[in-house]
Amino acid sequence: MNAIADYRTYPLISPLLSVQQHPDLIEVTWSDQRRSPFHHLWLRDNCPCPVCVYSVTREQVFEIADVAENLAAQHAEIDESGALSVRWNDGHHSRFDPGWLRAHAYDDQSRADREASRPQKQRWVAGFQLPVFDYQAVMEDDATLLQWLLAVRDTGLTQVRGVPTDPGSLSQVARRISFIRESNFGVLFNVQSKANADSNAYTAFNLPLHSDLPTRELQPGLQFLHCLVNDASGGDSRFVDGFAIAQALHEEDPQAYRLLCEVAVEFRNKDRHSDYRCLAPVIALDARGEVAEVRMANFLRGPFNMAPELMQPYYRAYRRFIEMTRQPRFQFCQRLEAGQLWCFDNRRTLHARDAFDPASGARHFQGCYVDRDELLSRILVLQR
């Protein structure tokens, strides 16, 4: 019986030493003396045989509801290749590679080991050492590409230099990750001062620290801003790590942090042809209770709509968050020059632009979005 492998490889950390059967589970002991329980339902649910997994797509076709409720292991052993072999009471046979089994073990120590090895966000403040990458290396060398994408994932702010300044060059860089996410501003959008603007970004105004498209149910994950020409005075870029500010707020003002996590507010983006609205909290937590997203653009926010007793405390919390984004201790500032581009996590890193004088020279940036899922997928494929 052959197993259908997924696209990853699982090194043998420790061989299987022994197997012990219990009424509802099989307990294995590894050569390093770790003991891991595997419930019958879990093992049967993850059987990798060709009957349970389609070999072409490597996706499961079996569902746990397909077996009887009295499912039990009739016999379990370590076979001649070192794999866990299980014969079920309905006649089905499952075989589990020990590398795969150890990688998915759910005893307390194995789960703790996986948690400890999980990629950690590197929060940053003023004085941040910006990760900088060369365009040619990113385009031609997958090892450099992986380093860049890991930096985007872990720090949320990077720069690529030596990019051609021809309009449209940005799309080639972005597609080194994946396809570009189109919005009502287009596939590539031009950031330059223009009459009859449909966004404050297309003016010469100062833009306060914000995330793009907080009016969408899913904010774009990555944002690219590529400088084609920047001869105007002013217009420097400013960034803050929204995760670092959320952490500091949690430590310095827990009540304000809780309100920004729990109370949803409406963000709106309306022009002559579209009207986007999203009700969401400023700080969103993931399943682990960790900050997963910061949603902020004061110029795209509707009036607060909440219980009267929350209004005053919420305004205090909201004001505190904005004040913190303005504090020099959190800000990274740099002017973007022609041939350089920013790539940052739009759901984490808030960005701003100082006002500039359009009469002093030309200023033309191009931007685009790629979803965070595409970044994470590309990293995993490159790591294979």
Coordinates of C-alpha atoms in Angstrom, one line a residue:
M1 CA 0.0 0.0 0.0
N2 CA 1.5 3.3 -1.1
A3 CA 0.9 6.6 0.8
I4 CA 0.1 9.8 -1.2
A5 CA 2.7 12.3 0.0
D6 CA 1.9 16.0 0.1
Y7 CA 4.4 18.4 -1.4
R8 CA 6.4 18.9 1.7
T9 CA 9.1 16.7 3.2
Y10 CA 9.3 15.6 6.8
P11 CA 12.7 14.7 8.2
L12 CA 12.9 11.8 10.6
I13 CA 13.5 13.6 13.9
S14 CA 13.3 10.4 16.0
P15 CA 12.4 6.8 14.9
L16 CA 9.4 5.0 16.4
L17 CA 10.4 2.7 19.2
S18 CA 7.2 1.0 20.4
V19 CA 3.4 1.0 20.0
Q20 CA 0.8 0.5 22.6
Q21 CA -3.0 0.1 21.9
H22 CA -5.7 1.6 24.1
P23 CA -9.5 1.5 23.7
D24 CA -9.8 4.7 21.8
L25 CA -6.2 5.6 20.8
I26 CA -2.7 4.3 19.9
E27 CA 0.2 5.6 21.9
V28 CA 3.6 5.6 20.4
T29 CA 7.0 5.9 22.1
W30 CA 9.8 7.5 20.1
S31 CA 13.5 6.7 20.4
D32 CA 14.0 10.0 22.3
Q33 CA 11.5 8.7 24.8
R34 CA 8.8 11.1 23.9
R35 CA 5.3 9.6 24.1
S36 CA 2.6 10.7 21.7
P37 CA -1.1 9.6 21.7
F38 CA -3.0 9.4 18.4
H39 CA -6.7 8.9 18.6
H40 CA -8.3 6.3 16.3
L41 CA -10.5 9.0 14.7
W42 CA -7.5 11.2 14.1
L43 CA -5.4 8.5 12.5
R44 CA -8.2 7.3 10.3
D45 CA -9.1 10.9 9.3
N46 CA -5.5 11.4 8.2
C47 CA -4.9 8.1 6.4
P48 CA -2.7 8.9 3.3
C49 CA -3.6 5.9 1.2
P50 CA -4.8 6.2 -2.4
V51 CA -8.3 5.3 -1.4
C52 CA -8.5 8.2 1.0
V53 CA -6.4 10.8 -0.9
Y54 CA -6.6 11.5 -4.6
S55 CA -3.1 11.1 -6.0
V56 CA -3.5 13.8 -8.7
T57 CA -4.6 16.7 -6.4
R58 CA -3.2 15.2 -3.2
E59 CA -6.4 16.3 -1.5
Q60 CA -8.5 14.1 0.8
V61 CA -11.6 12.4 -0.6
F62 CA -12.4 10.5 2.6
E63 CA -14.6 12.0 5.2
I64 CA -14.7 10.8 8.8
A65 CA -18.5 10.3 8.6
D66 CA -17.8 7.5 6.1
V67 CA -16.7 5.1 8.8
A68 CA -18.8 3.4 11.5
E69 CA -19.0 5.0 14.9
N70 CA -17.4 1.9 16.5
L71 CA -14.2 2.4 14.5
A72 CA -11.3 0.7 16.3
A73 CA -7.7 -0.4 15.6
Q74 CA -7.6 -4.2 15.2
H75 CA -3.8 -4.3 15.1
A76 CA -1.0 -1.7 15.2
E77 CA 2.7 -2.2 14.7
I78 CA 5.9 -0.6 13.4
D79 CA 6.5 -2.1 10.0
E80 CA 9.9 -3.0 8.5
S81 CA 10.4 0.5 7.1
G82 CA 9.8 2.1 10.5
A83 CA 6.3 3.4 9.7
L84 CA 3.2 3.0 11.9
S85 CA 1.0 0.4 10.3
V86 CA -2.7 0.2 11.5
R87 CA -5.3 -2.4 10.5
W88 CA -8.8 -1.2 11.3
N89 CA -11.8 -3.3 12.3
D90 CA -13.5 -2.6 9.0
G91 CA -10.6 -4.1 7.1
H92 CA -9.0 -0.8 6.0
H93 CA -5.2 -0.5 6.3
S94 CA -3.4 2.8 7.1
R95 CA 0.3 3.4 7.1
F96 CA 2.0 6.6 8.5
D97 CA 5.5 7.8 7.8
P98 CA 7.3 8.5 11.1
G99 CA 8.6 11.9 9.9
W100 CA 5.1 13.0 9.1
L101 CA 3.6 11.5 12.2
R102 CA 6.1 13.3 14.5
A103 CA 5.6 16.6 12.6
H104 CA 1.9 16.4 13.4
A105 CA 2.0 14.8 16.9
Y106 CA -0.3 16.7 19.3
D107 CA 1.1 15.7 22.7
D108 CA 1.9 18.7 24.9
Q109 CA 5.6 18.8 24.2
S110 CA 5.2 18.4 20.4
R111 CA 2.6 21.2 20.3
A112 CA 4.9 23.4 22.5
D113 CA 7.8 22.7 20.1
R114 CA 5.8 23.8 17.1
E115 CA 4.6 26.9 18.9
A116 CA 8.2 27.8 19.7
S117 CA 9.3 27.4 16.1
R118 CA 6.5 29.4 14.7
P119 CA 7.7 32.5 12.8
Q120 CA 7.7 35.5 15.2
K121 CA 6.9 39.1 14.1
Q122 CA 9.8 41.4 14.7
R123 CA 8.2 44.5 16.1
W124 CA 10.1 47.7 15.5
V125 CA 10.3 51.3 16.6
A126 CA 12.3 54.4 15.7
G127 CA 15.9 53.4 14.6
F128 CA 14.6 50.4 12.7
Q129 CA 17.2 48.8 10.5
L130 CA 15.4 48.7 7.2
P131 CA 15.9 45.5 5.2
V132 CA 17.0 46.5 1.7
F133 CA 17.3 44.3 -1.3
D134 CA 18.6 44.6 -4.9
Y135 CA 16.1 44.4 -7.7
Q136 CA 18.3 42.3 -10.0
A137 CA 18.9 39.7 -7.3
V138 CA 15.3 39.6 -6.3
M139 CA 14.3 39.0 -10.0
E140 CA 16.9 36.4 -10.8
D141 CA 17.8 34.5 -7.6
D142 CA 15.2 32.5 -5.7
A143 CA 17.3 32.5 -2.5
T144 CA 17.3 36.3 -2.5
L145 CA 13.6 36.3 -3.3
L146 CA 13.0 34.1 -0.2
Q147 CA 15.1 36.3 2.0
W148 CA 13.1 39.4 0.9
L149 CA 9.7 37.7 1.4
L150 CA 10.7 36.5 4.9
A151 CA 11.7 40.0 5.8
V152 CA 8.3 41.3 4.5
R153 CA 6.6 38.6 6.6
D154 CA 8.5 39.2 9.8
T155 CA 9.2 42.9 9.8
G156 CA 6.3 44.2 7.6
L157 CA 8.5 46.9 5.9
T158 CA 11.2 46.5 3.2
Q159 CA 12.8 48.4 0.3
V160 CA 14.0 47.2 -3.1
R161 CA 16.5 49.4 -4.9
G162 CA 17.7 49.5 -8.5
V163 CA 14.2 49.1 -10.0
P164 CA 13.7 50.3 -13.6
T165 CA 11.8 53.6 -13.7
D166 CA 9.7 52.7 -16.7
P167 CA 6.0 52.8 -16.0
G168 CA 4.7 49.3 -15.3
S169 CA 8.0 47.9 -14.1
L170 CA 6.4 47.4 -10.6
S171 CA 4.2 44.7 -11.9
Q172 CA 7.2 42.4 -12.7
V173 CA 8.4 42.7 -9.1
A174 CA 5.0 42.0 -7.6
R175 CA 4.5 39.0 -9.8
R176 CA 7.6 37.4 -8.4
I177 CA 5.3 36.8 -5.5
S178 CA 2.0 36.2 -7.2
F179 CA -0.9 37.8 -9.1
I180 CA -1.8 41.4 -8.3
R181 CA -5.0 42.2 -6.5
E182 CA -7.1 44.7 -8.5
S183 CA -9.1 47.4 -6.8
N184 CA -11.4 50.2 -8.0
F185 CA -8.1 52.2 -8.4
G186 CA -6.9 49.6 -11.0
V187 CA -4.2 46.9 -11.2
L188 CA -1.4 49.5 -11.0
F189 CA -2.4 52.9 -9.6
N190 CA -0.6 56.1 -10.2
V191 CA 0.1 58.2 -7.1
Q192 CA 0.5 61.8 -8.2
S193 CA -1.3 65.1 -7.7
K194 CA -4.2 65.6 -10.1
A195 CA -7.3 67.7 -10.4
N196 CA -10.6 66.1 -9.7
A197 CA -8.9 63.5 -7.4
D198 CA -11.0 60.6 -6.1
S199 CA -8.6 60.0 -3.1
N200 CA -6.6 62.3 -0.9
A201 CA -3.6 60.2 -2.0
Y202 CA -3.9 61.9 -5.4
T203 CA -3.4 65.4 -4.0
A204 CA -0.3 67.2 -2.6
F205 CA -1.8 67.1 1.0
N206 CA -0.1 65.6 4.0
L207 CA -1.5 62.0 4.4
P208 CA -1.6 60.9 8.0
L209 CA -0.6 57.4 9.1
H210 CA -3.1 54.9 7.7
S211 CA -3.7 51.5 6.1
D212 CA -5.0 51.3 2.5
L213 CA -8.6 50.2 1.8
P214 CA -9.8 49.7 5.4
T215 CA -13.2 50.0 3.8
R216 CA -12.8 46.4 2.4
E217 CA -13.8 43.3 4.2
L218 CA -10.2 42.1 3.6
Q219 CA -7.7 44.8 3.5
P220 CA -4.9 44.2 1.0
G221 CA -2.1 42.3 2.6
L222 CA 1.0 43.8 0.8
Q223 CA 1.3 47.2 -0.6
F224 CA 4.0 48.3 -3.1
L225 CA 4.9 51.9 -3.8
H226 CA 7.5 52.4 -6.7
C227 CA 9.1 55.7 -7.3
L228 CA 9.4 56.7 -11.0
V229 CA 10.4 60.3 -10.3
N230 CA 10.6 62.4 -7.2
D231 CA 11.9 65.9 -7.9
A232 CA 9.3 67.7 -5.8
S233 CA 10.3 69.2 -2.4
G234 CA 8.7 67.4 0.6
G235 CA 6.7 64.2 0.3
D236 CA 8.9 62.1 2.6
S237 CA 7.5 58.7 3.6
R238 CA 6.7 57.8 7.2
F239 CA 5.9 54.4 8.7
V240 CA 5.0 52.9 12.1
D241 CA 4.7 49.3 13.1
G242 CA 1.0 49.0 14.1
F243 CA 1.7 45.8 16.0
A244 CA 4.4 47.6 18.1
I245 CA 1.9 50.4 18.8
A246 CA -0.8 47.9 19.7
Q247 CA 1.6 46.1 22.1
A248 CA 2.6 49.4 23.7
L249 CA -1.0 50.4 24.1
H250 CA -1.9 47.1 25.7
E251 CA 0.9 47.6 28.2
E252 CA 0.3 51.3 28.9
D253 CA -3.5 51.6 28.6
P254 CA -5.2 48.2 28.7
Q255 CA -8.7 49.6 28.7
A256 CA -8.1 51.6 25.5
Y257 CA -6.5 48.5 23.9
R258 CA -9.6 46.4 24.8
L259 CA -12.0 49.0 23.4
L260 CA -10.1 49.2 20.1
C261 CA -10.1 45.4 19.9
E262 CA -13.8 44.8 20.8
V263 CA -15.8 47.8 19.4
A264 CA -16.3 47.9 15.6
V265 CA -16.4 51.2 13.7
E266 CA -17.3 51.8 10.1
F267 CA -14.9 52.8 7.4
R268 CA -16.2 54.3 4.2
N269 CA -14.8 55.0 0.8
K270 CA -17.1 56.7 -1.6
D271 CA -16.7 58.5 -5.0
R272 CA -18.8 59.2 -8.0
H273 CA -18.9 55.5 -9.1
S274 CA -18.4 53.4 -5.9
D275 CA -19.3 53.2 -2.3
Y276 CA -17.4 50.8 0.0
R277 CA -18.1 50.2 3.7
C278 CA -16.7 47.9 6.3
L279 CA -17.6 47.6 10.0
A280 CA -14.6 46.3 11.9
P281 CA -12.4 47.0 15.0
V282 CA -9.2 49.1 14.7
I283 CA -7.2 46.2 16.2
A284 CA -8.1 42.6 15.1
L285 CA -6.9 39.6 17.0
D286 CA -6.3 36.1 15.6
A287 CA -7.3 32.7 17.1
R288 CA -4.4 32.9 19.5
G289 CA -5.4 36.3 20.8
E290 CA -2.4 38.0 19.1
V291 CA -2.7 41.1 17.0
A292 CA -3.3 40.1 13.4
E293 CA -4.4 43.4 11.8
V294 CA -4.5 47.1 12.3
R295 CA -7.2 49.0 10.4
M296 CA -6.9 52.7 10.4
A297 CA -7.5 55.6 8.0
N298 CA -9.2 58.5 9.8
F299 CA -10.1 60.2 6.5
L300 CA -12.1 57.1 5.5
R301 CA -14.0 56.7 8.7
G302 CA -17.7 57.2 9.3
P303 CA -19.3 58.7 12.4
F304 CA -19.0 56.4 15.5
N305 CA -22.2 54.4 16.2
M306 CA -22.1 52.8 19.6
A307 CA -23.9 52.8 23.0
P308 CA -23.8 56.3 24.7
E309 CA -21.8 55.0 27.7
L310 CA -19.1 53.8 25.3
M311 CA -18.7 57.0 23.3
Q312 CA -16.5 59.0 25.6
P313 CA -14.2 56.1 26.6
Y314 CA -13.9 55.0 22.9
Y315 CA -13.0 58.5 21.8
R316 CA -10.3 58.6 24.5
A317 CA -8.9 55.2 23.2
Y318 CA -9.1 56.2 19.5
R319 CA -7.4 59.5 20.2
R320 CA -4.7 57.8 22.2
F321 CA -3.9 55.4 19.4
I322 CA -3.6 58.3 16.8
E323 CA -1.4 60.2 19.3
M324 CA 0.9 57.2 19.6
T325 CA 1.3 56.9 15.8
R326 CA 2.6 60.6 15.9
Q327 CA 5.2 59.9 18.6
P328 CA 8.8 60.0 17.3
R329 CA 9.6 56.9 19.3
F330 CA 7.6 54.8 16.8
Q331 CA 8.3 56.5 13.5
F332 CA 10.6 55.5 10.7
C333 CA 11.0 58.2 8.1
Q334 CA 12.8 58.2 4.7
R335 CA 12.4 59.8 1.3
L336 CA 11.8 57.4 -1.6
E337 CA 14.0 58.2 -4.6
A338 CA 13.6 57.2 -8.2
G339 CA 14.3 53.5 -8.8
Q340 CA 13.3 52.5 -5.2
L341 CA 10.2 50.8 -4.0
W342 CA 8.5 50.1 -0.7
C343 CA 6.9 46.8 0.0
F344 CA 5.1 46.6 3.3
D345 CA 2.4 44.7 5.1
N346 CA -0.6 47.0 4.7
R347 CA -2.5 45.2 7.5
R348 CA 0.3 45.9 10.0
T349 CA 2.5 48.8 8.9
L350 CA 0.8 52.2 8.8
H351 CA 2.2 54.6 6.2
A352 CA 2.1 58.4 5.7
R353 CA 3.3 61.0 3.3
D354 CA 4.4 64.5 4.2
A355 CA 2.9 67.3 2.1
F356 CA 4.8 68.3 -1.0
D357 CA 5.0 71.2 -3.4
P358 CA 3.9 70.0 -6.9
A359 CA 5.2 73.3 -8.4
S360 CA 8.8 72.4 -7.3
G361 CA 9.1 69.3 -9.5
A362 CA 7.5 66.2 -10.8
R363 CA 6.5 63.4 -8.4
H364 CA 5.1 60.1 -9.7
F365 CA 4.8 56.8 -7.8
Q366 CA 3.0 53.7 -8.9
G367 CA 1.5 51.2 -6.5
C368 CA -0.3 47.9 -6.4
Y369 CA -1.5 45.2 -3.9
V370 CA -0.8 41.5 -3.3
D371 CA -2.7 39.6 -0.7
R372 CA -0.9 38.3 2.4
D373 CA -2.0 34.8 1.6
E374 CA 0.0 34.9 -1.6
L375 CA 3.1 36.0 0.2
L376 CA 2.8 33.1 2.8
S377 CA 2.1 30.6 0.0
R378 CA 5.1 31.7 -2.0
I379 CA 7.4 31.4 1.0
L380 CA 6.3 27.9 1.7
V381 CA 6.8 26.8 -2.0
L382 CA 10.3 28.4 -2.0
Q383 CA 11.2 26.7 1.2
R384 CA 10.4 23.3 -0.2

